[in-house]
XYZ file of N, CA and C in Angstrom:
768
model
N 111.953 112.751 99.330
C 111.733 112.271 97.956
C 110.931 113.295 97.174
N 111.415 113.687 96.007
C 110.703 114.643 95.184
C 109.563 113.955 94.441
N 108.545 114.760 94.098
C 107.408 114.189 93.370
C 107.856 113.543 92.067
N 108.836 114.187 91.382
C 109.279 113.666 90.099
C 109.897 112.280 90.222
N 110.303 111.917 91.452
C 110.928 110.617 91.657
C 109.925 109.484 91.812
N 108.646 109.844 91.989
C 107.653 108.788 92.157
C 107.485 108.022 90.855
N 107.440 106.707 90.929
C 107.208 105.943 89.696
C 105.776 106.096 89.226
N 105.578 105.854 87.940
C 104.216 105.852 87.411
C 103.446 104.711 88.057
N 102.119 104.887 88.251
C 101.326 103.796 88.825
C 101.465 102.522 87.998
N 101.577 101.403 88.662
C 101.757 100.126 87.984
C 100.609 99.209 88.337
N 100.531 98.090 87.623
C 99.489 97.120 87.923
C 99.661 96.620 89.353
N 98.551 96.458 90.089
C 98.643 96.090 91.498
C 99.077 94.651 91.670
N 99.607 94.314 92.856
C 99.978 92.931 93.125
C 98.750 92.047 93.252
N 98.929 90.790 92.942
C 97.830 89.845 93.114
C 97.597 89.588 94.604
N 96.329 89.493 94.964
C 95.946 89.327 96.364
C 95.614 87.860 96.602
N 96.639 87.025 96.713
C 96.417 85.593 96.850
C 96.511 85.128 98.294
N 96.816 86.038 99.209
C 97.019 85.661 100.595
C 95.688 85.535 101.324
N 95.678 84.893 102.494
C 94.432 84.790 103.272
C 94.006 86.139 103.820
N 92.730 86.227 104.205
C 92.174 87.504 104.669
C 92.890 88.036 105.909
N 93.400 87.150 106.754
C 94.081 87.607 107.965
C 95.377 88.360 107.648
N 95.893 88.197 106.428
C 97.103 88.903 106.019
C 96.804 90.100 105.129
N 95.542 90.464 105.028
C 95.124 91.555 104.138
C 95.789 92.867 104.559
N 96.456 93.520 103.620
C 97.105 94.787 103.911
C 96.132 95.894 104.259
N 94.920 95.858 103.700
C 93.943 96.903 103.990
C 93.518 96.879 105.456
N 93.526 95.706 106.063
C 93.034 95.593 107.440
C 93.967 96.257 108.453
N 95.155 96.592 108.036
C 96.063 97.313 108.928
C 95.800 98.813 108.919
N 94.929 99.261 108.015
C 94.649 100.687 107.898
C 93.596 101.115 108.910
N 93.792 102.278 109.550
C 92.760 102.786 110.476
C 91.482 103.218 109.766
N 91.482 103.205 108.431
C 90.283 103.568 107.680
C 89.199 102.503 107.794
N 89.555 101.295 108.274
C 88.601 100.191 108.287
C 88.402 99.662 109.700
N 87.179 99.194 109.954
C 86.833 98.642 111.256
C 87.526 97.295 111.482
N 87.910 97.061 112.714
C 88.458 95.756 113.072
C 87.330 94.728 113.159
N 87.656 93.483 112.915
C 86.684 92.390 113.034
C 87.268 91.322 113.954
N 86.398 90.509 114.494
C 86.836 89.422 115.357
C 87.428 88.294 114.517
N 88.101 87.371 115.194
C 88.680 86.226 114.492
C 87.597 85.392 113.816
N 86.458 85.244 114.491
C 85.363 84.461 113.906
C 84.798 85.139 112.665
N 84.668 86.451 112.735
C 84.160 87.197 111.576
C 85.146 87.132 110.420
N 86.433 87.188 110.739
C 87.444 87.097 109.691
C 87.416 85.728 109.026
N 87.199 84.684 109.820
C 87.066 83.337 109.255
C 85.851 83.252 108.344
N 84.755 83.910 108.748
C 83.547 83.890 107.930
C 83.776 84.604 106.602
N 84.483 85.731 106.647
C 84.786 86.458 105.408
C 85.659 85.595 104.506
N 86.653 84.916 105.107
C 87.523 84.034 104.327
C 86.713 82.913 103.669
N 85.738 82.378 104.406
C 84.895 81.319 103.838
C 83.994 81.847 102.732
N 83.535 83.095 102.895
C 82.668 83.738 101.903
C 83.440 84.044 100.629
N 84.702 84.369 100.772
C 85.534 84.743 99.620
C 85.827 83.530 98.756
N 85.656 83.683 97.447
C 85.851 82.559 96.530
C 87.132 82.658 95.714
N 87.790 83.811 95.730
C 89.007 83.922 94.945
C 89.431 85.362 94.744
N 90.273 85.555 93.739
C 90.830 86.863 93.416
C 90.743 87.079 91.918
N 90.519 88.309 91.534
C 90.447 88.649 90.119
C 91.282 89.898 89.858
N 92.036 89.890 88.767
C 92.815 91.051 88.354
C 92.233 91.585 87.057
N 91.955 92.886 87.011
C 91.426 93.533 85.817
C 92.351 94.698 85.476
N 92.830 94.731 84.258
C 93.741 95.790 83.840
C 92.987 97.091 83.578
N 93.737 98.175 83.474
C 93.155 99.494 83.236
C 92.280 99.481 81.989
N 91.065 100.025 82.116
C 90.130 100.062 81.006
C 89.295 98.802 80.863
N 89.580 97.785 81.666
C 88.836 96.540 81.580
C 87.500 96.615 82.289
N 86.605 95.742 81.914
C 85.265 95.705 82.490
C 85.244 94.753 83.676
N 84.882 95.269 84.825
C 84.729 94.448 86.023
C 83.331 93.846 86.066
N 82.327 94.674 85.810
C 80.937 94.240 85.726
C 80.352 94.844 84.466
N 79.719 94.048 83.646
C 79.115 94.544 82.422
C 77.703 95.041 82.651
N 77.330 96.073 81.903
C 75.950 96.581 81.994
C 74.939 95.605 81.420
N 75.380 94.790 80.484
C 74.450 94.013 79.678
C 74.173 92.616 80.217
N 74.760 92.258 81.347
C 74.498 90.921 81.878
C 74.645 90.928 83.397
N 73.857 90.124 84.085
C 73.991 90.039 85.547
C 75.299 89.366 85.923
N 75.833 89.744 87.065
C 77.080 89.169 87.560
C 76.779 88.157 88.654
N 77.415 87.005 88.576
C 77.236 85.979 89.605
C 78.109 86.253 90.820
N 78.934 87.296 90.752
C 79.880 87.554 91.821
C 79.726 88.957 92.391
N 80.128 89.101 93.636
C 80.308 90.381 94.306
C 81.811 90.581 94.491
N 82.224 91.823 94.710
C 83.646 92.109 94.798
C 83.947 93.103 95.915
N 85.119 92.959 96.497
C 85.739 94.036 97.260
C 86.956 94.490 96.474
N 87.032 95.785 96.198
C 88.191 96.331 95.492
C 89.371 96.350 96.457
N 90.404 95.594 96.134
C 91.579 95.503 97.002
C 92.613 96.571 96.668
N 92.801 96.861 95.398
C 93.748 97.904 95.008
C 93.339 98.484 93.662
N 93.704 99.762 93.451
C 93.392 100.441 92.195
C 92.149 101.309 92.290
N 91.800 101.922 91.163
C 90.637 102.804 91.035
C 89.676 102.225 90.009
N 88.388 102.389 90.261
C 87.365 101.969 89.303
C 86.184 102.931 89.413
N 85.174 102.738 88.573
C 83.964 103.565 88.693
C 82.745 102.782 88.242
N 81.596 103.147 88.815
C 80.296 102.615 88.395
C 79.687 103.583 87.395
N 78.973 103.055 86.407
C 78.429 103.920 85.363
C 77.184 103.309 84.740
N 76.422 104.167 84.075
C 75.321 103.737 83.213
C 75.476 104.444 81.873
N 75.073 103.760 80.809
C 75.211 104.293 79.460
C 73.849 104.357 78.787
N 73.563 105.492 78.141
C 72.331 105.630 77.368
C 72.480 104.958 76.011
N 71.377 104.792 75.316
C 71.394 104.068 74.044
C 72.254 104.744 72.993
N 72.450 106.074 73.103
C 73.272 106.777 72.120
C 74.739 106.857 72.520
N 75.115 106.161 73.608
C 76.509 106.097 74.011
C 76.917 107.082 75.090
N 76.041 108.025 75.440
C 76.387 108.956 76.515
C 76.464 108.195 77.840
N 77.497 108.531 78.622
C 77.767 107.791 79.850
C 77.673 108.718 81.057
N 77.073 108.190 82.123
C 77.063 108.891 83.410
C 77.849 108.061 84.414
N 78.903 108.636 84.967
C 79.628 107.972 86.041
C 78.867 108.214 87.336
N 78.485 107.135 87.997
C 77.661 107.214 89.206
C 78.502 107.427 90.454
N 79.637 106.765 90.525
C 80.518 106.920 91.680
C 81.884 106.343 91.332
N 82.897 106.854 92.012
C 84.254 106.342 91.873
C 84.531 105.381 93.024
N 85.310 104.330 92.745
C 85.549 103.250 93.694
C 87.019 103.180 94.057
N 87.291 103.042 95.347
C 88.636 102.959 95.893
C 88.796 101.660 96.673
N 90.023 101.324 97.060
C 90.225 100.098 97.830
C 89.344 100.038 99.074
N 88.737 98.868 99.272
C 87.820 98.656 100.385
C 86.361 98.738 99.995
N 86.053 99.327 98.832
C 84.657 99.460 98.415
C 84.094 98.104 97.988
N 82.832 97.880 98.326
C 82.120 96.634 98.019
C 81.301 96.859 96.763
N 81.388 95.961 95.804
C 80.847 96.175 94.464
C 79.801 95.118 94.125
N 78.665 95.571 93.586
C 77.700 94.662 92.998
C 76.469 94.373 93.808
N 76.351 94.956 94.988
C 75.221 94.626 95.853
C 73.895 95.104 95.283
N 73.911 96.198 94.512
C 72.653 96.763 94.002
C 71.877 95.744 93.173
N 72.568 94.881 92.450
C 71.885 93.901 91.607
C 71.065 92.907 92.415
N 71.419 92.732 93.675
C 70.708 91.771 94.518
C 69.266 92.186 94.737
N 68.997 93.487 94.619
C 67.666 94.003 94.934
C 66.990 94.652 93.726
N 67.490 94.378 92.540
C 66.937 94.986 91.325
C 66.334 93.915 90.425
N 65.349 94.335 89.622
C 64.739 93.407 88.670
C 65.670 93.110 87.498
N 66.487 94.075 87.132
C 67.427 93.894 86.040
C 68.783 94.412 86.444
N 69.727 94.349 85.517
C 71.075 94.817 85.822
C 71.055 96.333 85.967
N 71.801 96.851 86.935
C 71.671 98.251 87.300
C 72.774 99.144 86.768
N 73.976 98.641 86.570
C 75.090 99.495 86.174
C 76.254 98.630 85.713
N 77.265 99.282 85.142
C 78.521 98.621 84.842
C 79.607 99.160 85.750
N 80.716 98.432 85.829
C 81.880 98.870 86.599
C 83.111 98.679 85.730
N 83.918 99.731 85.620
C 85.118 99.709 84.790
C 86.342 100.065 85.621
N 87.453 99.400 85.351
C 88.713 99.708 86.022
C 89.356 100.924 85.367
N 89.785 101.883 86.173
C 90.518 103.040 85.650
C 92.003 102.740 85.616
N 92.508 102.082 86.651
C 93.884 101.610 86.703
C 93.858 100.087 86.755
N 95.027 99.488 86.784
C 95.063 98.073 87.088
C 94.461 97.837 88.463
N 93.603 96.844 88.582
C 92.893 96.588 89.843
C 93.032 95.126 90.252
N 92.977 94.908 91.553
C 92.849 93.570 92.108
C 91.584 93.539 92.951
N 90.791 92.492 92.809
C 89.522 92.387 93.513
C 89.420 91.046 94.216
N 88.858 91.062 95.425
C 88.475 89.834 96.099
C 87.067 89.480 95.634
N 86.835 88.234 95.302
C 85.555 87.820 94.723
C 84.753 86.985 95.718
N 83.426 87.141 95.628
C 82.491 86.435 96.484
C 81.319 85.968 95.619
N 80.858 84.764 95.846
C 79.738 84.244 95.073
C 78.433 84.854 95.586
N 77.652 85.410 94.669
C 76.421 86.087 95.057
C 75.433 85.148 95.757
N 75.394 83.892 95.339
C 74.385 82.988 95.908
C 74.702 82.545 97.339
N 75.862 82.972 97.884
C 76.172 82.671 99.281
C 75.911 83.867 100.195
N 75.385 84.965 99.624
C 75.200 86.191 100.407
C 74.204 85.990 101.541
N 73.067 85.329 101.262
C 72.056 85.164 102.303
C 72.600 84.327 103.457
N 73.402 83.327 103.159
C 73.992 82.503 104.218
C 74.865 83.355 105.130
N 75.619 84.292 104.548
C 76.448 85.177 105.367
C 75.575 86.044 106.274
N 74.501 86.605 105.722
C 73.579 87.406 106.537
C 72.992 86.562 107.672
N 72.668 85.318 107.359
C 72.000 84.453 108.339
C 72.945 84.020 109.451
N 74.179 83.660 109.095
C 75.105 83.114 110.085
C 75.955 84.194 110.753
N 76.117 85.341 110.097
C 76.946 86.415 110.639
C 76.176 87.740 110.529
N 75.177 87.958 111.389
C 74.342 89.157 111.254
C 75.129 90.461 111.362
N 76.217 90.463 112.131
C 77.007 91.692 112.227
C 77.654 92.024 110.884
N 78.168 91.013 110.193
C 78.725 91.238 108.866
C 77.627 91.641 107.887
N 76.430 91.066 108.072
C 75.306 91.490 107.246
C 74.996 92.960 107.443
N 75.063 93.412 108.695
C 74.872 94.841 108.976
C 75.970 95.663 108.316
N 77.203 95.170 108.332
C 78.300 95.893 107.691
C 78.044 96.066 106.195
N 77.533 95.022 105.565
C 77.229 95.130 104.134
C 76.114 96.150 103.902
N 75.118 96.157 104.780
C 74.049 97.150 104.687
C 74.609 98.553 104.873
N 75.546 98.713 105.791
C 76.204 100.009 106.020
C 76.912 100.486 104.752
N 77.625 99.576 104.104
C 78.332 99.935 102.871
C 77.351 100.352 101.776
N 76.209 99.640 101.699
C 75.198 99.994 100.703
C 74.613 101.368 100.990
N 74.383 101.681 102.267
C 73.846 102.983 102.639
C 74.847 104.093 102.328
N 76.133 103.834 102.549
C 77.143 104.843 102.222
C 77.172 105.101 100.719
N 77.057 104.052 99.929
C 77.036 104.222 98.480
C 75.831 105.051 98.059
N 74.692 104.832 98.711
C 73.498 105.626 98.410
C 73.737 107.099 98.748
N 74.426 107.375 99.854
C 74.732 108.756 100.223
C 75.615 109.416 99.171
N 76.607 108.682 98.666
C 77.477 109.243 97.635
C 76.686 109.597 96.381
N 75.740 108.728 96.020
C 74.904 109.020 94.857
C 74.016 110.234 95.132
N 73.488 110.358 96.360
C 72.705 111.545 96.724
C 73.546 112.811 96.570
N 74.774 112.761 97.060
C 75.665 113.918 96.946
C 75.919 114.272 95.480
N 76.089 113.253 94.651
C 76.313 113.503 93.225
C 75.080 114.128 92.576
N 73.888 113.726 93.032
C 72.662 114.312 92.488
C 72.576 115.795 92.830
N 72.929 116.154 94.073
C 72.948 117.557 94.460
C 73.948 118.337 93.597
N 75.107 117.736 93.363
C 76.126 118.396 92.534
C 75.615 118.657 91.132
N 75.044 117.617 90.505
C 74.576 117.769 89.127
C 73.369 118.690 89.031
N 72.533 118.716 90.090
C 71.301 119.485 90.020
C 71.433 120.926 90.449
N 72.394 121.251 91.343
C 72.419 122.578 91.934
C 73.756 123.304 91.836
N 74.878 122.608 91.751
C 76.164 123.295 91.689
C 76.461 123.743 90.261
N 77.123 124.912 90.124
C 77.571 125.332 88.796
C 78.871 124.602 88.452
N 79.409 124.875 87.271
C 80.552 124.099 86.784
C 81.752 124.203 87.715
N 82.088 125.431 88.144
C 83.226 125.596 89.029
C 83.022 124.887 90.354
N 81.819 124.967 90.886
C 81.503 124.300 92.152
C 81.566 122.784 92.005
N 81.105 122.284 90.857
C 81.127 120.840 90.616
C 82.562 120.315 90.598
N 83.419 120.987 89.847
C 84.799 120.518 89.728
C 85.513 120.622 91.073
N 85.308 121.739 91.777
C 85.945 121.910 93.087
C 85.503 120.813 94.046
N 84.208 120.520 94.050
C 83.690 119.491 94.945
C 84.286 118.126 94.604
N 84.361 117.791 93.308
C 84.870 116.479 92.919
C 86.350 116.333 93.267
N 87.140 117.366 93.014
C 88.563 117.293 93.333
C 88.768 117.067 94.830
N 88.042 117.816 95.656
C 88.182 117.654 97.098
C 87.683 116.290 97.551
N 86.562 115.863 96.995
C 85.971 114.589 97.389
C 86.924 113.427 97.081
N 87.484 113.399 95.872
C 88.373 112.303 95.504
C 89.685 112.375 96.269
N 90.178 113.578 96.491
C 91.420 113.716 97.248
C 91.223 113.223 98.683
N 90.148 113.640 99.330
C 89.908 113.227 100.713
C 89.711 111.717 100.812
N 89.020 111.129 99.870
C 88.831 109.677 99.900
C 90.150 108.944 99.673
N 90.976 109.456 98.744
C 92.283 108.849 98.515
C 93.163 108.991 99.753
N 93.083 110.136 100.400
C 93.861 110.371 101.611
C 93.467 109.378 102.702
N 92.184 109.184 102.855
C 91.686 108.247 103.863
C 92.127 106.823 103.568
N 92.236 106.473 102.282
C 92.628 105.117 101.884
C 94.138 104.931 101.859
N 94.896 105.944 102.295
C 96.348 105.832 102.322
C 96.995 105.932 100.954
N 96.355 106.642 100.017
C 96.853 106.742 98.648
C 97.443 108.114 98.352
N 97.852 108.841 99.398
C 98.466 110.161 99.237
C 99.919 110.082 99.699
N 100.831 110.603 98.884
C 102.257 110.621 99.212
C 102.752 112.063 99.221
N 103.179 112.524 100.363
C 103.727 113.878 100.484
C 102.821 114.925 99.849
N 101.503 114.754 100.060
C 100.545 115.728 99.542
C 100.040 115.447 98.147
N 100.571 114.437 97.473
C 100.139 114.086 96.112
C 99.289 112.825 96.153
N 98.139 112.878 95.506
C 97.254 111.716 95.404
C 97.244 111.209 93.967
N 97.305 109.899 93.808
C 97.168 109.341 92.467
C 95.817 109.776 91.889
N 95.834 110.311 90.666
C 94.624 110.829 90.026
C 94.641 110.383 88.562
N 94.186 109.158 88.298
C 94.323 108.579 86.967
C 93.201 108.947 85.998
N 92.426 109.983 86.319
C 91.240 110.311 85.529
C 91.555 111.359 84.482
N 90.970 111.191 83.305
C 91.093 112.208 82.271
C 89.873 113.133 82.310
N 89.872 114.123 81.430
C 88.789 115.102 81.452
C 87.452 114.476 81.075
N 87.467 113.407 80.276
C 86.204 112.747 79.939
C 85.584 112.091 81.163
N 86.418 111.478 82.016
C 85.899 110.916 83.272
C 85.213 111.999 84.099
N 85.883 113.133 84.227
C 85.334 114.225 85.042
C 84.034 114.739 84.438
N 84.014 114.925 83.122
C 82.805 115.394 82.447
C 81.656 114.411 82.642
N 81.941 113.120 82.517
C 80.896 112.101 82.656
C 80.390 112.007 84.092
N 81.233 112.328 85.057
C 80.792 112.291 86.450
C 79.966 113.516 86.818
N 80.257 114.656 86.196
C 79.641 115.919 86.602
C 78.528 116.391 85.673
N 78.289 115.677 84.575
C 77.241 116.094 83.653
C 77.591 117.354 82.888
N 78.884 117.549 82.595
C 79.345 118.710 81.848
C 79.847 118.273 80.475
N 79.882 119.220 79.536
C 80.507 118.934 78.255
C 82.017 118.877 78.445
N 82.694 118.236 77.516
C 84.148 118.135 77.600
C 84.797 119.517 77.514
N 84.248 120.389 76.659
C 84.799 121.740 76.522
C 84.640 122.523 77.824
N 83.454 122.440 78.413
C 83.192 123.165 79.660
C 84.072 122.626 80.791
N 84.274 121.327 80.818
C 85.136 120.722 81.832
C 86.561 121.223 81.682
N 87.049 121.249 80.451
C 88.416 121.711 80.193
C 88.600 123.154 80.637
N 87.672 124.021 80.289
C 87.779 125.432 80.657
C 87.736 125.626 82.170
N 86.876 124.859 82.827
C 86.740 125.006 84.273
C 87.988 124.516 84.997
N 88.527 123.385 84.575
C 89.754 122.876 85.181
C 90.903 123.869 85.005
N 91.031 124.434 83.813
C 92.115 125.395 83.570
C 91.938 126.646 84.408
N 90.687 127.099 84.575
C 90.451 128.309 85.357
C 90.823 128.088 86.820
N 90.426 126.967 87.386
C 90.753 126.691 88.782
C 92.257 126.481 88.978
N 92.910 125.908 87.967
C 94.351 125.718 88.075
C 95.088 127.053 87.973
N 94.603 127.958 87.099
C 95.220 129.289 86.997
C 95.059 130.066 88.303
N 93.988 129.803 89.048
C 93.780 130.454 90.335
C 94.690 129.881 91.423
N 95.428 128.839 91.084
C 96.353 128.252 92.039
C 95.708 127.380 93.089
N 94.535 126.795 92.772
C 93.815 125.992 93.757
C 94.289 124.537 93.799
N 94.788 124.037 92.685
C 95.263 122.656 92.646
C 96.316 122.533 91.558
N 96.970 121.376 91.525
C 97.944 121.092 90.474
C 97.809 119.636 90.064
N 97.839 119.386 88.767
C 97.859 118.034 88.227
C 99.177 117.830 87.489
N 99.831 116.695 87.752
C 101.127 116.435 87.134
C 101.291 114.940 86.939
N 101.259 114.514 85.688
C 101.532 113.112 85.332
C 100.671 112.122 86.101
N 99.390 112.428 86.221
C 98.476 111.502 86.875
C 98.461 111.596 88.384
N 98.969 112.717 88.942
C 98.953 112.937 90.386
C 98.332 114.290 90.670
N 97.561 114.364 91.748
C 96.832 115.574 92.125
C 97.358 116.116 93.447
N 97.598 117.430 93.477
C 97.956 118.104 94.724
C 96.984 119.254 94.947
N 96.375 119.302 96.118
C 95.478 120.398 96.466
C 96.319 121.508 97.097
N 96.365 122.658 96.443
C 97.200 123.764 96.917
C 96.456 124.663 97.898
N 95.165 124.838 97.677
C 94.356 125.706 98.545
C 93.094 124.946 98.952
N 93.236 124.019 99.918
C 92.075 123.179 100.263
C 90.894 123.976 100.805
N 91.138 125.003 101.613
C 90.028 125.773 102.180
C 89.265 126.520 101.086
N 89.999 127.039 100.114
C 89.349 127.750 99.015
C 88.528 126.788 98.160
N 89.077 125.606 97.881
C 88.335 124.616 97.090
C 87.110 124.127 97.843
N 87.251 123.890 99.143
C 86.105 123.456 99.943
C 85.009 124.513 99.958
N 85.414 125.773 100.092
C 84.421 126.848 100.115
C 83.739 126.979 98.754
N 84.522 126.904 97.669
C 83.954 127.023 96.329
C 82.976 125.887 96.045
N 83.360 124.662 96.412
C 82.509 123.502 96.131
C 81.455 123.235 97.180
N 81.387 124.096 98.230
C 80.465 123.874 99.347
C 80.650 122.463 99.888
N 81.916 122.089 100.038
C 82.287 120.743 100.481
C 82.785 120.832 101.916
N 81.952 120.433 102.839
C 82.314 120.464 104.247
C 81.904 119.141 104.880
N 82.668 118.108 104.540
C 82.369 116.774 105.042
C 82.807 116.630 106.494
N 82.046 115.896 107.244
C 82.483 115.492 108.573
C 83.664 114.532 108.436
N 84.465 114.368 109.499
C 85.530 113.361 109.430
C 84.954 111.999 109.060
N 85.614 111.303 108.138
C 85.102 110.028 107.651
C 85.266 108.953 108.716
N 84.201 108.229 108.979
C 84.226 107.171 109.976
C 84.935 105.949 109.422
N 85.553 105.136 110.291
C 86.089 103.864 109.814
C 84.984 103.032 109.173
N 85.311 102.422 108.054
C 84.310 101.690 107.281
C 84.490 100.186 107.451
N 83.413 99.415 107.338
C 83.565 97.962 107.318
C 84.356 97.524 106.092
N 85.037 96.418 106.229
C 85.791 95.844 105.121
C 85.401 94.379 105.003
N 84.802 94.037 103.880
C 84.369 92.656 103.632
C 85.410 91.960 102.775
């Protein structure tokens, strides 16, 4: 199948089935759970929510009564300054757990926006302690997910504080490609890449002009290719070296 034959990304299917039929659980990217743990997750889950591209999953201006697992699509966490400048804190892929930071904060910590059509599994925040109490292993899994999110933010801080523009873009392209690959979102070397240059600029702390110039320079060097919302890494070793991106193999992650 040629790349040109791939259809444009469409809104994801609704996730109305029980947790035991979850398509994500068949992926080696996620840890297996026991039947009892799966029943507990099913009991913890309160429903499903669909948010279209550009829609708000979590608002910055109000606390959310729900937690989410992203079942399909792309989203991002962000904070906005009073003058409208936005910092993207992290990008979210299927399997990521959303909203836990608010549980330990005095006020609301961030917003979450859908980049593509998304489907989310919803959980009531006020039942979280019961899950920790009755299923300590699942509680540990949630803590693991929170720690991984903290690591991603640490990595982003290093990027914004120490990498130059070319290194920042190279690191982000490799990071998103590898995460998409792990989540089974790569087809014949092409990964869905629904982000525009403003997303990249907001994630890397660069101006839009500087982002545009850097992307064009790396593309002229033949390091990657973007085509109709799909990304192909042409020279992964060169991009990894430029971005100082040498991640260990990604471990299977818990899935709530």
